[in-house]
Amino acid sequence: WTQGKGGPIGLKFDAGDLNPNFTSGQLPAGWENFAQKAKSVLVLTDDMTKNGAKVAQSGVSDDLGVEGSSVEKQSAPKLFLSTLVGARIRAPLYTVPVVPYLNPKESTSGTSEPFVLMPNLTFTLEERYLGHEYGLVSVPVRQLRSLGGGPFPLDWAEVCVAELDNAGPDALANTKTLSSAQGKHGAYEVCLDVFAPKSGWLMFDRDVRIASPLTDNDLFSMSKEKPPTRGDGSESKVNASNLGRGESLIHFNCRDFMLSDPRGIAQPFPARCTPLLVCRERSQEQHKRPTDPSRLFEAYFNYRVLFRDATNIGNAIISKDGLTTCTSSVMIQGLAKNAWRCLTHLAAPEPEPERIAISDGYVPMRDKAVDESLTHNKHVFIRPVGHIISNSDRDSRIVARLRMVPRKLPAKSRQNEEEPSVSVEEASDIETTRHFVFFKFKHPGVVIWVAPESVEVFSQPGMPIVAVRLCDGSNEVVLVRIPSFDLRFPSEQFWYPSKTLRKRLHTVKKRLAVQKAAVHAKHEAAKYGMNKGGKWSEELDAKLLDENERRIIMENDLKLEAHTETQLPDGYTAPIYVRENGFVMRLKKCDTGAAYDRCTTANWYRTVLEGTFPEIKKLKIEGEHELEKDILKVRDHAMARLMNMRIPMDVQDPSAEAGHTTCLVKGHVTCRKLTDFEATDPDHEVQSGIVPLERLWQDDSVQVSINLLTGHGLKDFVDSQMRVVVKLGNKTLTKDLTPFISKHGSVEVANIYCQLDLEAHIPGASELDIEIWSVPRLLSPVLLGVARVDIEDRWMLLKQRSLREQTQQDFLKQAVWPLKTCEFPEVVHDRTGFVTSTLIEGLPLGVTREWKAAELRQEGVPEGQQVDRIEPSRPPSDRAPLELLQLTRGVAETAEVVGQIRAWVDLLPYGDVPDTLPPTVAGVDYELRVKLHDVKNVQVFRDSERNDLYIQLHFKCQDMLGKAFHRTVVTDCHRFAVHRGSFNKQWIFKFQAPVSTCVLEFTVMDMDTLTDPDQVYFPVEYSLAELVRNAVLTEQTGHLMGMVSEFITFNQWKGMNNTPGCWTRLVKRCFGCWYPKQRAKEDMYAELKVEFECVSAAAAEVRDAEQGAFLDGHTFLPPEERLGWRAALDNPSGMVVMILGPTVAKRMCFACKSLLPFACCILLLLAIVLLVYFSLHIAGMIRSAQAP
C-alpha cells in the first residue's frame, strides 16, 4: 500500500535460524471470547505454568480452560500461549470499482459477489540495518482467495467453535480419549472360522495345509454330487478352470482381485477388495454374548449315535456338565467315539457319516434337528462395556465375533469411486458366505469401550472395535482392531490354517510332549521302584497322576489323528461330506501385532481427513489416472482454512553453488467484502505483530518416525546394497541395508523394512525427503529416486483433526460409548491370574455387569466400597495410513517417476514413543535334519513279490520373501526286499525361516536294471510348516526342539482299485492254497519311520561342536536284513524267502509237503519190487547152482 497510508510493514526475525518464524507476544483484541467459546475442546496453557497456576502476564483465568481447571478434558488439545508463532498484519481498506463489462448481468443482482480486480501482495527480504534486498516475490490475492474452492468465511478452529454453539443439549462434546491405548504385541488373537455355505462334498485346495500361510484365496470346492476319489494319489489345485458341474469354489476373500494380478502389487489395496465385518442388531442381548454350549450341542445330546465302540480311543461324553468342563482334546475324542465331528467348542458339531458307517450300532437321527443346531454357528456378538475377561472362563476371552461379508460390486459408472458411506445394505448377499472373524484376548482385563451400538459394519482395517483395560496393575489399555485381509505381502502378515475337518495344529508339540513325558515316566517309575510295565499306583502323588493324565490325553489325540488319517477321507484325495453351516476350517492371523492393520492409500489427505471433515468427504474423487489432481484438490481445500500461502522466493546466497537459493514464505491471507458500516468504521487501523490465535500456529517439537516397507519397480537397481537417506532441513539420517529382491510377475519388489526416527520443529523445514540409493560394489552410489512428504501440512492438519474430533457430531456418534457413566464392582487381578470381585462374593465371571451403584447397595454392598466407573470415551485418532509414495528423479518440472515405496510416517508430539516396526521376517538360516530308518509292511511288489527298494526324498521350500530351496536325495538300494526295507540314512536340508511353504515328499521306489525305476506307492507329501514354526518359537525361548519321530503312511498305489476277473477269482477260490491270501487294502499300507529336527544354523554349529557332527548323506547305523553271507548264515530260511520270493517259497514248501507221502509210497513200492526181484533172482541163482 502507499506510503501515505503508513507504508510497508516490516517484520523482524533472527537470521541465525535456518527456518525463522515471526513471533509476537501480543494477543489479539477479543481473544477471551474465542477462549470462552472453545474452552470445552481447547486447553489454553503456558509452558511455564505448573499444575494449572495462573500466569499474570497472559491474563488467562481458570474459567477460560486453563490446564488443571475443572473444565479440562484429557482429550482436549493444548495450546501453549508462549509458543504461539506468526504475526497478523491488517492492511488498510482497499476500495475497488465494479467494472460492468467484467460482470455478467445476472451477477450484478446482488445474489453473489461481483468480480473485481484484486491487488497483489509483495514480500521483500531485506537486511535489517543496511536495507540490502535479497529477494522479492509477489502473489495475487485472488489466487490465494480462491485456493481450495474458497473463499471460506470461517477457519477450521472457528468452524469447531460454531459447531459447539449450534450443538444441542445432547451433544457429545465433553468426552475423553483413551490416550493410553496402544497395540500391545500379542495381546489378542484374530481367527477366521469358515463354515460350509451349503451341504455337499468338500475337496481342499492342495496348498491349504496346517501352519502353511495362504498363498492365494482358494480354500476348497464343494459339489452336490460326490466327486470320484483320485486313484493316483495326486492333489489338484482348486480353481475356477477345473470345477465340475455343480461345483462351487470357496475363497478366503472373493473380492480380492489384487493378489492374482502381478500388477496389483504396486497399487493400494482398494476399499472394494476389503470385506465388511458385520454384527447386526447389536442392541439385543443375544448379540452381546456367545451362544450357550447347551444350545450348540443340543442335537448331539438328543440324537447321538448308539454303538459299542467306533474309535476305541478315549471316553464318550454323555453329559452337558462334562462338555463344559472338559478340554478341547477330550471333547473331540468323546464326540468322535459317538461318531460326531467336532473340532472346536465354539461351533456346533455334526454327525460324521464315515464314522457312522463303521460303528456297531446306529439310531436314525432327524436331519432337521441337526440342521437347526448348525444354524447357531451363524451367531455374532460384541461384548458390552464392563465385561470381565478371565483365565478361568475360556469363553470370556472371546470379545467379539463378526461375520465377514464381501462388498457389493460397484456399478460401471462408479468403478473409480469410493462408497460415500458403508452400511449393511452395501454388503452383497450375506448368505453367500459363512466366514466369521472372532477376537480372542489373552490377558485378564475389563472391557471399558466398544464401538457404539449404532455401528453394525466395520469396513476399514485398523478400526477399533473393543478397548480392554488390563488387570495386571498397569491399567494399560489395549485396542482390538479390525485386521487387514491383504495377502500380497506375507513377510508382513499372513493367515494360516490352524484347524481343518481332519487335523489340528500343535501335532508336533504333542509328539514332543509325549516323548518327553514317556522318558519322565520311566524315570519316575525307576525312582518309585515300579515294574517295567509302568503301571501307575497310588504311591505316586497327585502331580504325577496329573502329568500321566495329560500324557494319555495327548497320546489319544495322536492316535485319533492317525485313525482319522488312515480310516477316513482326507479332503485332498477323497471328498468329505459336510452339512450346511458345518465347521470346515479355522484360519489364524500371524502374531505380528496390529502394526500392519492400517488403511492403504495413495492420497494421505483424503484418507486421514474424510472421517472427521464432512467437507472433505463431499469432494468428488478423481479418476485413478488423476491421482495428483485429487491429492492437490483435497490438500488445497483443507489448507485453504489454515495456511493458504506458500510462495517460493528466489534469494541471493553467495554460499550456494548457483549464487542463489529458494526459500518459502508461508502464511494465511484472508480477504472479504465489507459492509457499508464496516467500510466507514473510524476505528479500522493498520495492525501488525498480533498473534493469530485462531490459526493455532504453535512452535511444536514433533517426533517423526519413517517406516519403509517395500520398493516397487525401482529403475537402475541391481541386487546390491541399498542406502536410505532421510533429509529434513539440515538434518540427515542414513541407513545401509541389503534388500532381498522378489518378483511378482514382471514387477520387482525390494524388501526394505527399516525404521528411522528424527525430531522436527514445526513450523519450520516442511519437506521430508526420502532418498533411495543403489550402492553397487566398486562403483559410485546411484540415486534411484526421491519421495517427498510435507510434514508441516500434515502436522497442522492432524492438530485440526484432533480439535474437530471434539465437536463433529456425526463423528462422535460413531465413536463415543457408553453414552453415560456406568458403575460396576471393582475387579482385581490375583496371583493365580483370575479376575475376582472385591464387592460381591461369588460374582460370576465372564458375564455382563449392568448394575448401578444404587443396585449394589440394595444387594447389601456397603456404601463405602470402591466402584469401577467407566465414563463415556472414544478411541484415539486413526493411525497413519500405509501409503504409496512416488519416487521421482530430476527437476520438479521435468521429474520422471522411477518407482514407488510403501511406507507410513508417524507424527507424534516429541517425547511420545512411536510404534516400532515389527521384527522383519528376514530369512534366518535353518537346517532340517532328517533320519530315515526303514519302511515296513510293503505289500505292493513290482518284481514278482520282492522289490529292489529305495526311498526318494524331494525337499521343497519357499520363505516369506519368495526365495525357493529345492533338493532331491535318494537312499541306497535294498536289494531283494520283501516286506521291509532298512536304510538308516540321514541328511541335512538347508533353508531360511520363516517359511511360506515347506514340504518333504517321500516316494517308495523299485530300482530296475534295464528299465526306469517304478513307483511302489504313490508319493506322500509331509508338510513341515508346523515343525519349522515350532522350532522358531522354541529357539526364541533359548531352547532347542529336539528330534520328532513320525510315521509316514503310504496308502495309495497303482492298481489298488483293480478287481480280478471271474476266471481268476474261480481259480484262486479252488486252489487257494496255491495262491497268496488276498489282503484288505488297510492291511497293505506301508509305514515309513522318519525323525525330524529343525534347528538354526548357529545352534546346529554349537551343538555339533559339543556332541559330534551330523554328517549329511551318511548312515547313522548299519542297515538290517540286507542280502549277504552274514545274513545267509544267520537266517538261511529268510535268505531263501528273500531270493525266491514269498509265494515261490510257499509253493515249493507246499509242493514238498504235498509230494512227500506220494514219494515215500513210490519208494516203498520200488523197494518191495526190488526186494522181490532180487529175491527171485537170488532164488533162481540158487536153483541154478543146485542143478546138476
mmCIF file with all atom_site columns, N, CA and C in Angstrom, residues 202-230:
data_model
loop_
_atom_site.group_PDB
_atom_site.id
_atom_site.type_symbol
_atom_site.label_atom_id
_atom_site.label_alt_id
_atom_site.label_comp_id
_atom_site.label_asym_id
_atom_site.label_entity_id
_atom_site.label_seq_id
_atom_site.pdbx_PDB_ins_code
_atom_site.Cartn_x
_atom_site.Cartn_y
_atom_site.Cartn_z
_atom_site.occupancy
_atom_site.B_iso_or_equiv
_atom_site.pdbx_formal_charge
_atom_site.auth_seq_id
_atom_site.auth_comp_id
_atom_site.auth_asym_id
_atom_site.auth_atom_id
_atom_site.pdbx_PDB_model_num
ATOM 1  N N  . LEU A 1 202 ? -16.816 -81.924 -0.066 1.00 0.00 ? 202 LEU A N  1
ATOM 2  C CA . LEU A 1 202 ? -15.767 -80.910 0.025  1.00 0.00 ? 202 LEU A CA 1
ATOM 3  C C  . LEU A 1 202 ? -14.425 -81.492 -0.386 1.00 0.00 ? 202 LEU A C  1
ATOM 4  N N  . MET A 1 203 ? -13.660 -80.672 -1.144 1.00 0.00 ? 203 MET A N  1
ATOM 5  C CA . MET A 1 203 ? -12.287 -81.019 -1.521 1.00 0.00 ? 203 MET A CA 1
ATOM 6  C C  . MET A 1 203 ? -11.400 -79.797 -1.258 1.00 0.00 ? 203 MET A C  1
ATOM 7  N N  . PHE A 1 204 ? -10.387 -79.963 -0.409 1.00 0.00 ? 204 PHE A N  1
ATOM 8  C CA . PHE A 1 204 ? -9.485  -78.868 -0.088 1.00 0.00 ? 204 PHE A CA 1
ATOM 9  C C  . PHE A 1 204 ? -8.542  -78.571 -1.255 1.00 0.00 ? 204 PHE A C  1
ATOM 10 N N  . ASP A 1 205 ? -8.120  -77.326 -1.320 1.00 0.00 ? 205 ASP A N  1
ATOM 11 C CA . ASP A 1 205 ? -7.056  -76.966 -2.247 1.00 0.00 ? 205 ASP A CA 1
ATOM 12 C C  . ASP A 1 205 ? -5.744  -77.560 -1.742 1.00 0.00 ? 205 ASP A C  1
ATOM 13 N N  . ARG A 1 206 ? -4.891  -77.980 -2.661 1.00 0.00 ? 206 ARG A N  1
ATOM 14 C CA . ARG A 1 206 ? -3.664  -78.677 -2.269 1.00 0.00 ? 206 ARG A CA 1
ATOM 15 C C  . ARG A 1 206 ? -2.707  -77.777 -1.497 1.00 0.00 ? 206 ARG A C  1
ATOM 16 N N  . ASP A 1 207 ? -2.832  -76.459 -1.647 1.00 0.00 ? 207 ASP A N  1
ATOM 17 C CA . ASP A 1 207 ? -1.946  -75.535 -0.940 1.00 0.00 ? 207 ASP A CA 1
ATOM 18 C C  . ASP A 1 207 ? -2.434  -75.200 0.461  1.00 0.00 ? 207 ASP A C  1
ATOM 19 N N  . VAL A 1 208 ? -3.614  -75.650 0.832  1.00 0.00 ? 208 VAL A N  1
ATOM 20 C CA . VAL A 1 208 ? -4.158  -75.379 2.165  1.00 0.00 ? 208 VAL A CA 1
ATOM 21 C C  . VAL A 1 208 ? -3.646  -76.463 3.105  1.00 0.00 ? 208 VAL A C  1
ATOM 22 N N  . ARG A 1 209 ? -2.633  -76.129 3.871  1.00 0.00 ? 209 ARG A N  1
ATOM 23 C CA . ARG A 1 209 ? -2.009  -77.060 4.797  1.00 0.00 ? 209 ARG A CA 1
ATOM 24 C C  . ARG A 1 209 ? -1.917  -76.422 6.171  1.00 0.00 ? 209 ARG A C  1
ATOM 25 N N  . ILE A 1 210 ? -1.944  -77.254 7.196  1.00 0.00 ? 210 ILE A N  1
ATOM 26 C CA . ILE A 1 210 ? -1.836  -76.760 8.557  1.00 0.00 ? 210 ILE A CA 1
ATOM 27 C C  . ILE A 1 210 ? -0.514  -76.011 8.737  1.00 0.00 ? 210 ILE A C  1
ATOM 28 N N  . ALA A 1 211 ? -0.605  -74.793 9.281  1.00 0.00 ? 211 ALA A N  1
ATOM 29 C CA . ALA A 1 211 ? 0.530   -73.917 9.594  1.00 0.00 ? 211 ALA A CA 1
ATOM 30 C C  . ALA A 1 211 ? 1.205   -73.343 8.362  1.00 0.00 ? 211 ALA A C  1
ATOM 31 N N  . SER A 1 212 ? 0.704   -73.631 7.153  1.00 0.00 ? 212 SER A N  1
ATOM 32 C CA . SER A 1 212 ? 1.285   -73.052 5.938  1.00 0.00 ? 212 SER A CA 1
ATOM 33 C C  . SER A 1 212 ? 0.508   -71.795 5.574  1.00 0.00 ? 212 SER A C  1
ATOM 34 N N  . PRO A 1 213 ? 1.166   -70.653 5.432  1.00 0.00 ? 213 PRO A N  1
ATOM 35 C CA . PRO A 1 213 ? 0.450   -69.419 5.087  1.00 0.00 ? 213 PRO A CA 1
ATOM 36 C C  . PRO A 1 213 ? -0.268  -69.535 3.756  1.00 0.00 ? 213 PRO A C  1
ATOM 37 N N  . LEU A 1 214 ? -1.412  -68.864 3.680  1.00 0.00 ? 214 LEU A N  1
ATOM 38 C CA . LEU A 1 214 ? -2.170  -68.857 2.429  1.00 0.00 ? 214 LEU A CA 1
ATOM 39 C C  . LEU A 1 214 ? -1.392  -68.090 1.363  1.00 0.00 ? 214 LEU A C  1
ATOM 40 N N  . THR A 1 215 ? -1.273  -68.693 0.198  1.00 0.00 ? 215 THR A N  1
ATOM 41 C CA . THR A 1 215 ? -0.608  -68.033 -0.926 1.00 0.00 ? 215 THR A CA 1
ATOM 42 C C  . THR A 1 215 ? -1.605  -67.527 -1.955 1.00 0.00 ? 215 THR A C  1
ATOM 43 N N  . ASP A 1 216 ? -2.851  -67.944 -1.877 1.00 0.00 ? 216 ASP A N  1
ATOM 44 C CA . ASP A 1 216 ? -3.898  -67.416 -2.742 1.00 0.00 ? 216 ASP A CA 1
ATOM 45 C C  . ASP A 1 216 ? -5.208  -67.485 -1.984 1.00 0.00 ? 216 ASP A C  1
ATOM 46 N N  . ASN A 1 217 ? -6.278  -67.098 -2.649 1.00 0.00 ? 217 ASN A N  1
ATOM 47 C CA . ASN A 1 217 ? -7.583  -67.006 -1.989 1.00 0.00 ? 217 ASN A CA 1
ATOM 48 C C  . ASN A 1 217 ? -8.395  -68.289 -2.067 1.00 0.00 ? 217 ASN A C  1
ATOM 49 N N  . ASP A 1 218 ? -7.929  -69.307 -2.780 1.00 0.00 ? 218 ASP A N  1
ATOM 50 C CA . ASP A 1 218 ? -8.688  -70.541 -2.941 1.00 0.00 ? 218 ASP A CA 1
ATOM 51 C C  . ASP A 1 218 ? -8.549  -71.401 -1.690 1.00 0.00 ? 218 ASP A C  1
ATOM 52 N N  . LEU A 1 219 ? -9.703  -71.798 -1.114 1.00 0.00 ? 219 LEU A N  1
ATOM 53 C CA . LEU A 1 219 ? -9.702  -72.644 0.076  1.00 0.00 ? 219 LEU A CA 1
ATOM 54 C C  . LEU A 1 219 ? -10.159 -74.061 -0.234 1.00 0.00 ? 219 LEU A C  1
ATOM 55 N N  . PHE A 1 220 ? -11.352 -74.216 -0.778 1.00 0.00 ? 220 PHE A N  1
ATOM 56 C CA . PHE A 1 220 ? -11.866 -75.551 -1.078 1.00 0.00 ? 220 PHE A CA 1
ATOM 57 C C  . PHE A 1 220 ? -13.015 -75.416 -2.062 1.00 0.00 ? 220 PHE A C  1
ATOM 58 N N  . SER A 1 221 ? -13.409 -76.541 -2.618 1.00 0.00 ? 221 SER A N  1
ATOM 59 C CA . SER A 1 221 ? -14.544 -76.591 -3.531 1.00 0.00 ? 221 SER A CA 1
ATOM 60 C C  . SER A 1 221 ? -15.623 -77.483 -2.927 1.00 0.00 ? 221 SER A C  1
ATOM 61 N N  . MET A 1 222 ? -16.870 -77.233 -3.326 1.00 0.00 ? 222 MET A N  1
ATOM 62 C CA . MET A 1 222 ? -17.998 -78.024 -2.837 1.00 0.00 ? 222 MET A CA 1
ATOM 63 C C  . MET A 1 222 ? -18.886 -78.391 -4.010 1.00 0.00 ? 222 MET A C  1
ATOM 64 N N  . SER A 1 223 ? -19.431 -79.593 -3.955 1.00 0.00 ? 223 SER A N  1
ATOM 65 C CA . SER A 1 223 ? -20.327 -80.077 -5.007 1.00 0.00 ? 223 SER A CA 1
ATOM 66 C C  . SER A 1 223 ? -21.424 -80.917 -4.380 1.00 0.00 ? 223 SER A C  1
ATOM 67 N N  . LYS A 1 224 ? -22.568 -80.920 -5.022 1.00 0.00 ? 224 LYS A N  1
ATOM 68 C CA . LYS A 1 224 ? -23.693 -81.710 -4.518 1.00 0.00 ? 224 LYS A CA 1
ATOM 69 C C  . LYS A 1 224 ? -23.477 -83.197 -4.725 1.00 0.00 ? 224 LYS A C  1
ATOM 70 N N  . GLU A 1 225 ? -22.893 -83.551 -5.869 1.00 0.00 ? 225 GLU A N  1
ATOM 71 C CA . GLU A 1 225 ? -22.615 -84.949 -6.159 1.00 0.00 ? 225 GLU A CA 1
ATOM 72 C C  . GLU A 1 225 ? -21.208 -85.294 -5.725 1.00 0.00 ? 225 GLU A C  1
ATOM 73 N N  . LYS A 1 226 ? -21.022 -86.504 -5.252 1.00 0.00 ? 226 LYS A N  1
ATOM 74 C CA . LYS A 1 226 ? -19.732 -86.925 -4.741 1.00 0.00 ? 226 LYS A CA 1
ATOM 75 C C  . LYS A 1 226 ? -18.741 -87.069 -5.881 1.00 0.00 ? 226 LYS A C  1
ATOM 76 N N  . PRO A 1 227 ? -17.638 -86.307 -5.853 1.00 0.00 ? 227 PRO A N  1
ATOM 77 C CA . PRO A 1 227 ? -16.622 -86.455 -6.905 1.00 0.00 ? 227 PRO A CA 1
ATOM 78 C C  . PRO A 1 227 ? -15.850 -87.750 -6.709 1.00 0.00 ? 227 PRO A C  1
ATOM 79 N N  . PRO A 1 228 ? -15.261 -88.288 -7.770 1.00 0.00 ? 228 PRO A N  1
ATOM 80 C CA . PRO A 1 228 ? -14.521 -89.554 -7.644 1.00 0.00 ? 228 PRO A CA 1
ATOM 81 C C  . PRO A 1 228 ? -13.229 -89.352 -6.852 1.00 0.00 ? 228 PRO A C  1
ATOM 82 N N  . THR A 1 229 ? -12.837 -90.416 -6.159 1.00 0.00 ? 229 THR A N  1
ATOM 83 C CA . THR A 1 229 ? -11.570 -90.403 -5.446 1.00 0.00 ? 229 THR A CA 1
ATOM 84 C C  . THR A 1 229 ? -10.422 -90.469 -6.437 1.00 0.00 ? 229 THR A C  1
ATOM 85 N N  . ARG A 1 230 ? -9.410  -89.649 -6.197 1.00 0.00 ? 230 ARG A N  1
ATOM 86 C CA . ARG A 1 230 ? -8.267  -89.635 -7.101 1.00 0.00 ? 230 ARG A CA 1
ATOM 87 C C  . ARG A 1 230 ? -7.428  -90.883 -6.854 1.00 0.00 ? 230 ARG A C  1
#
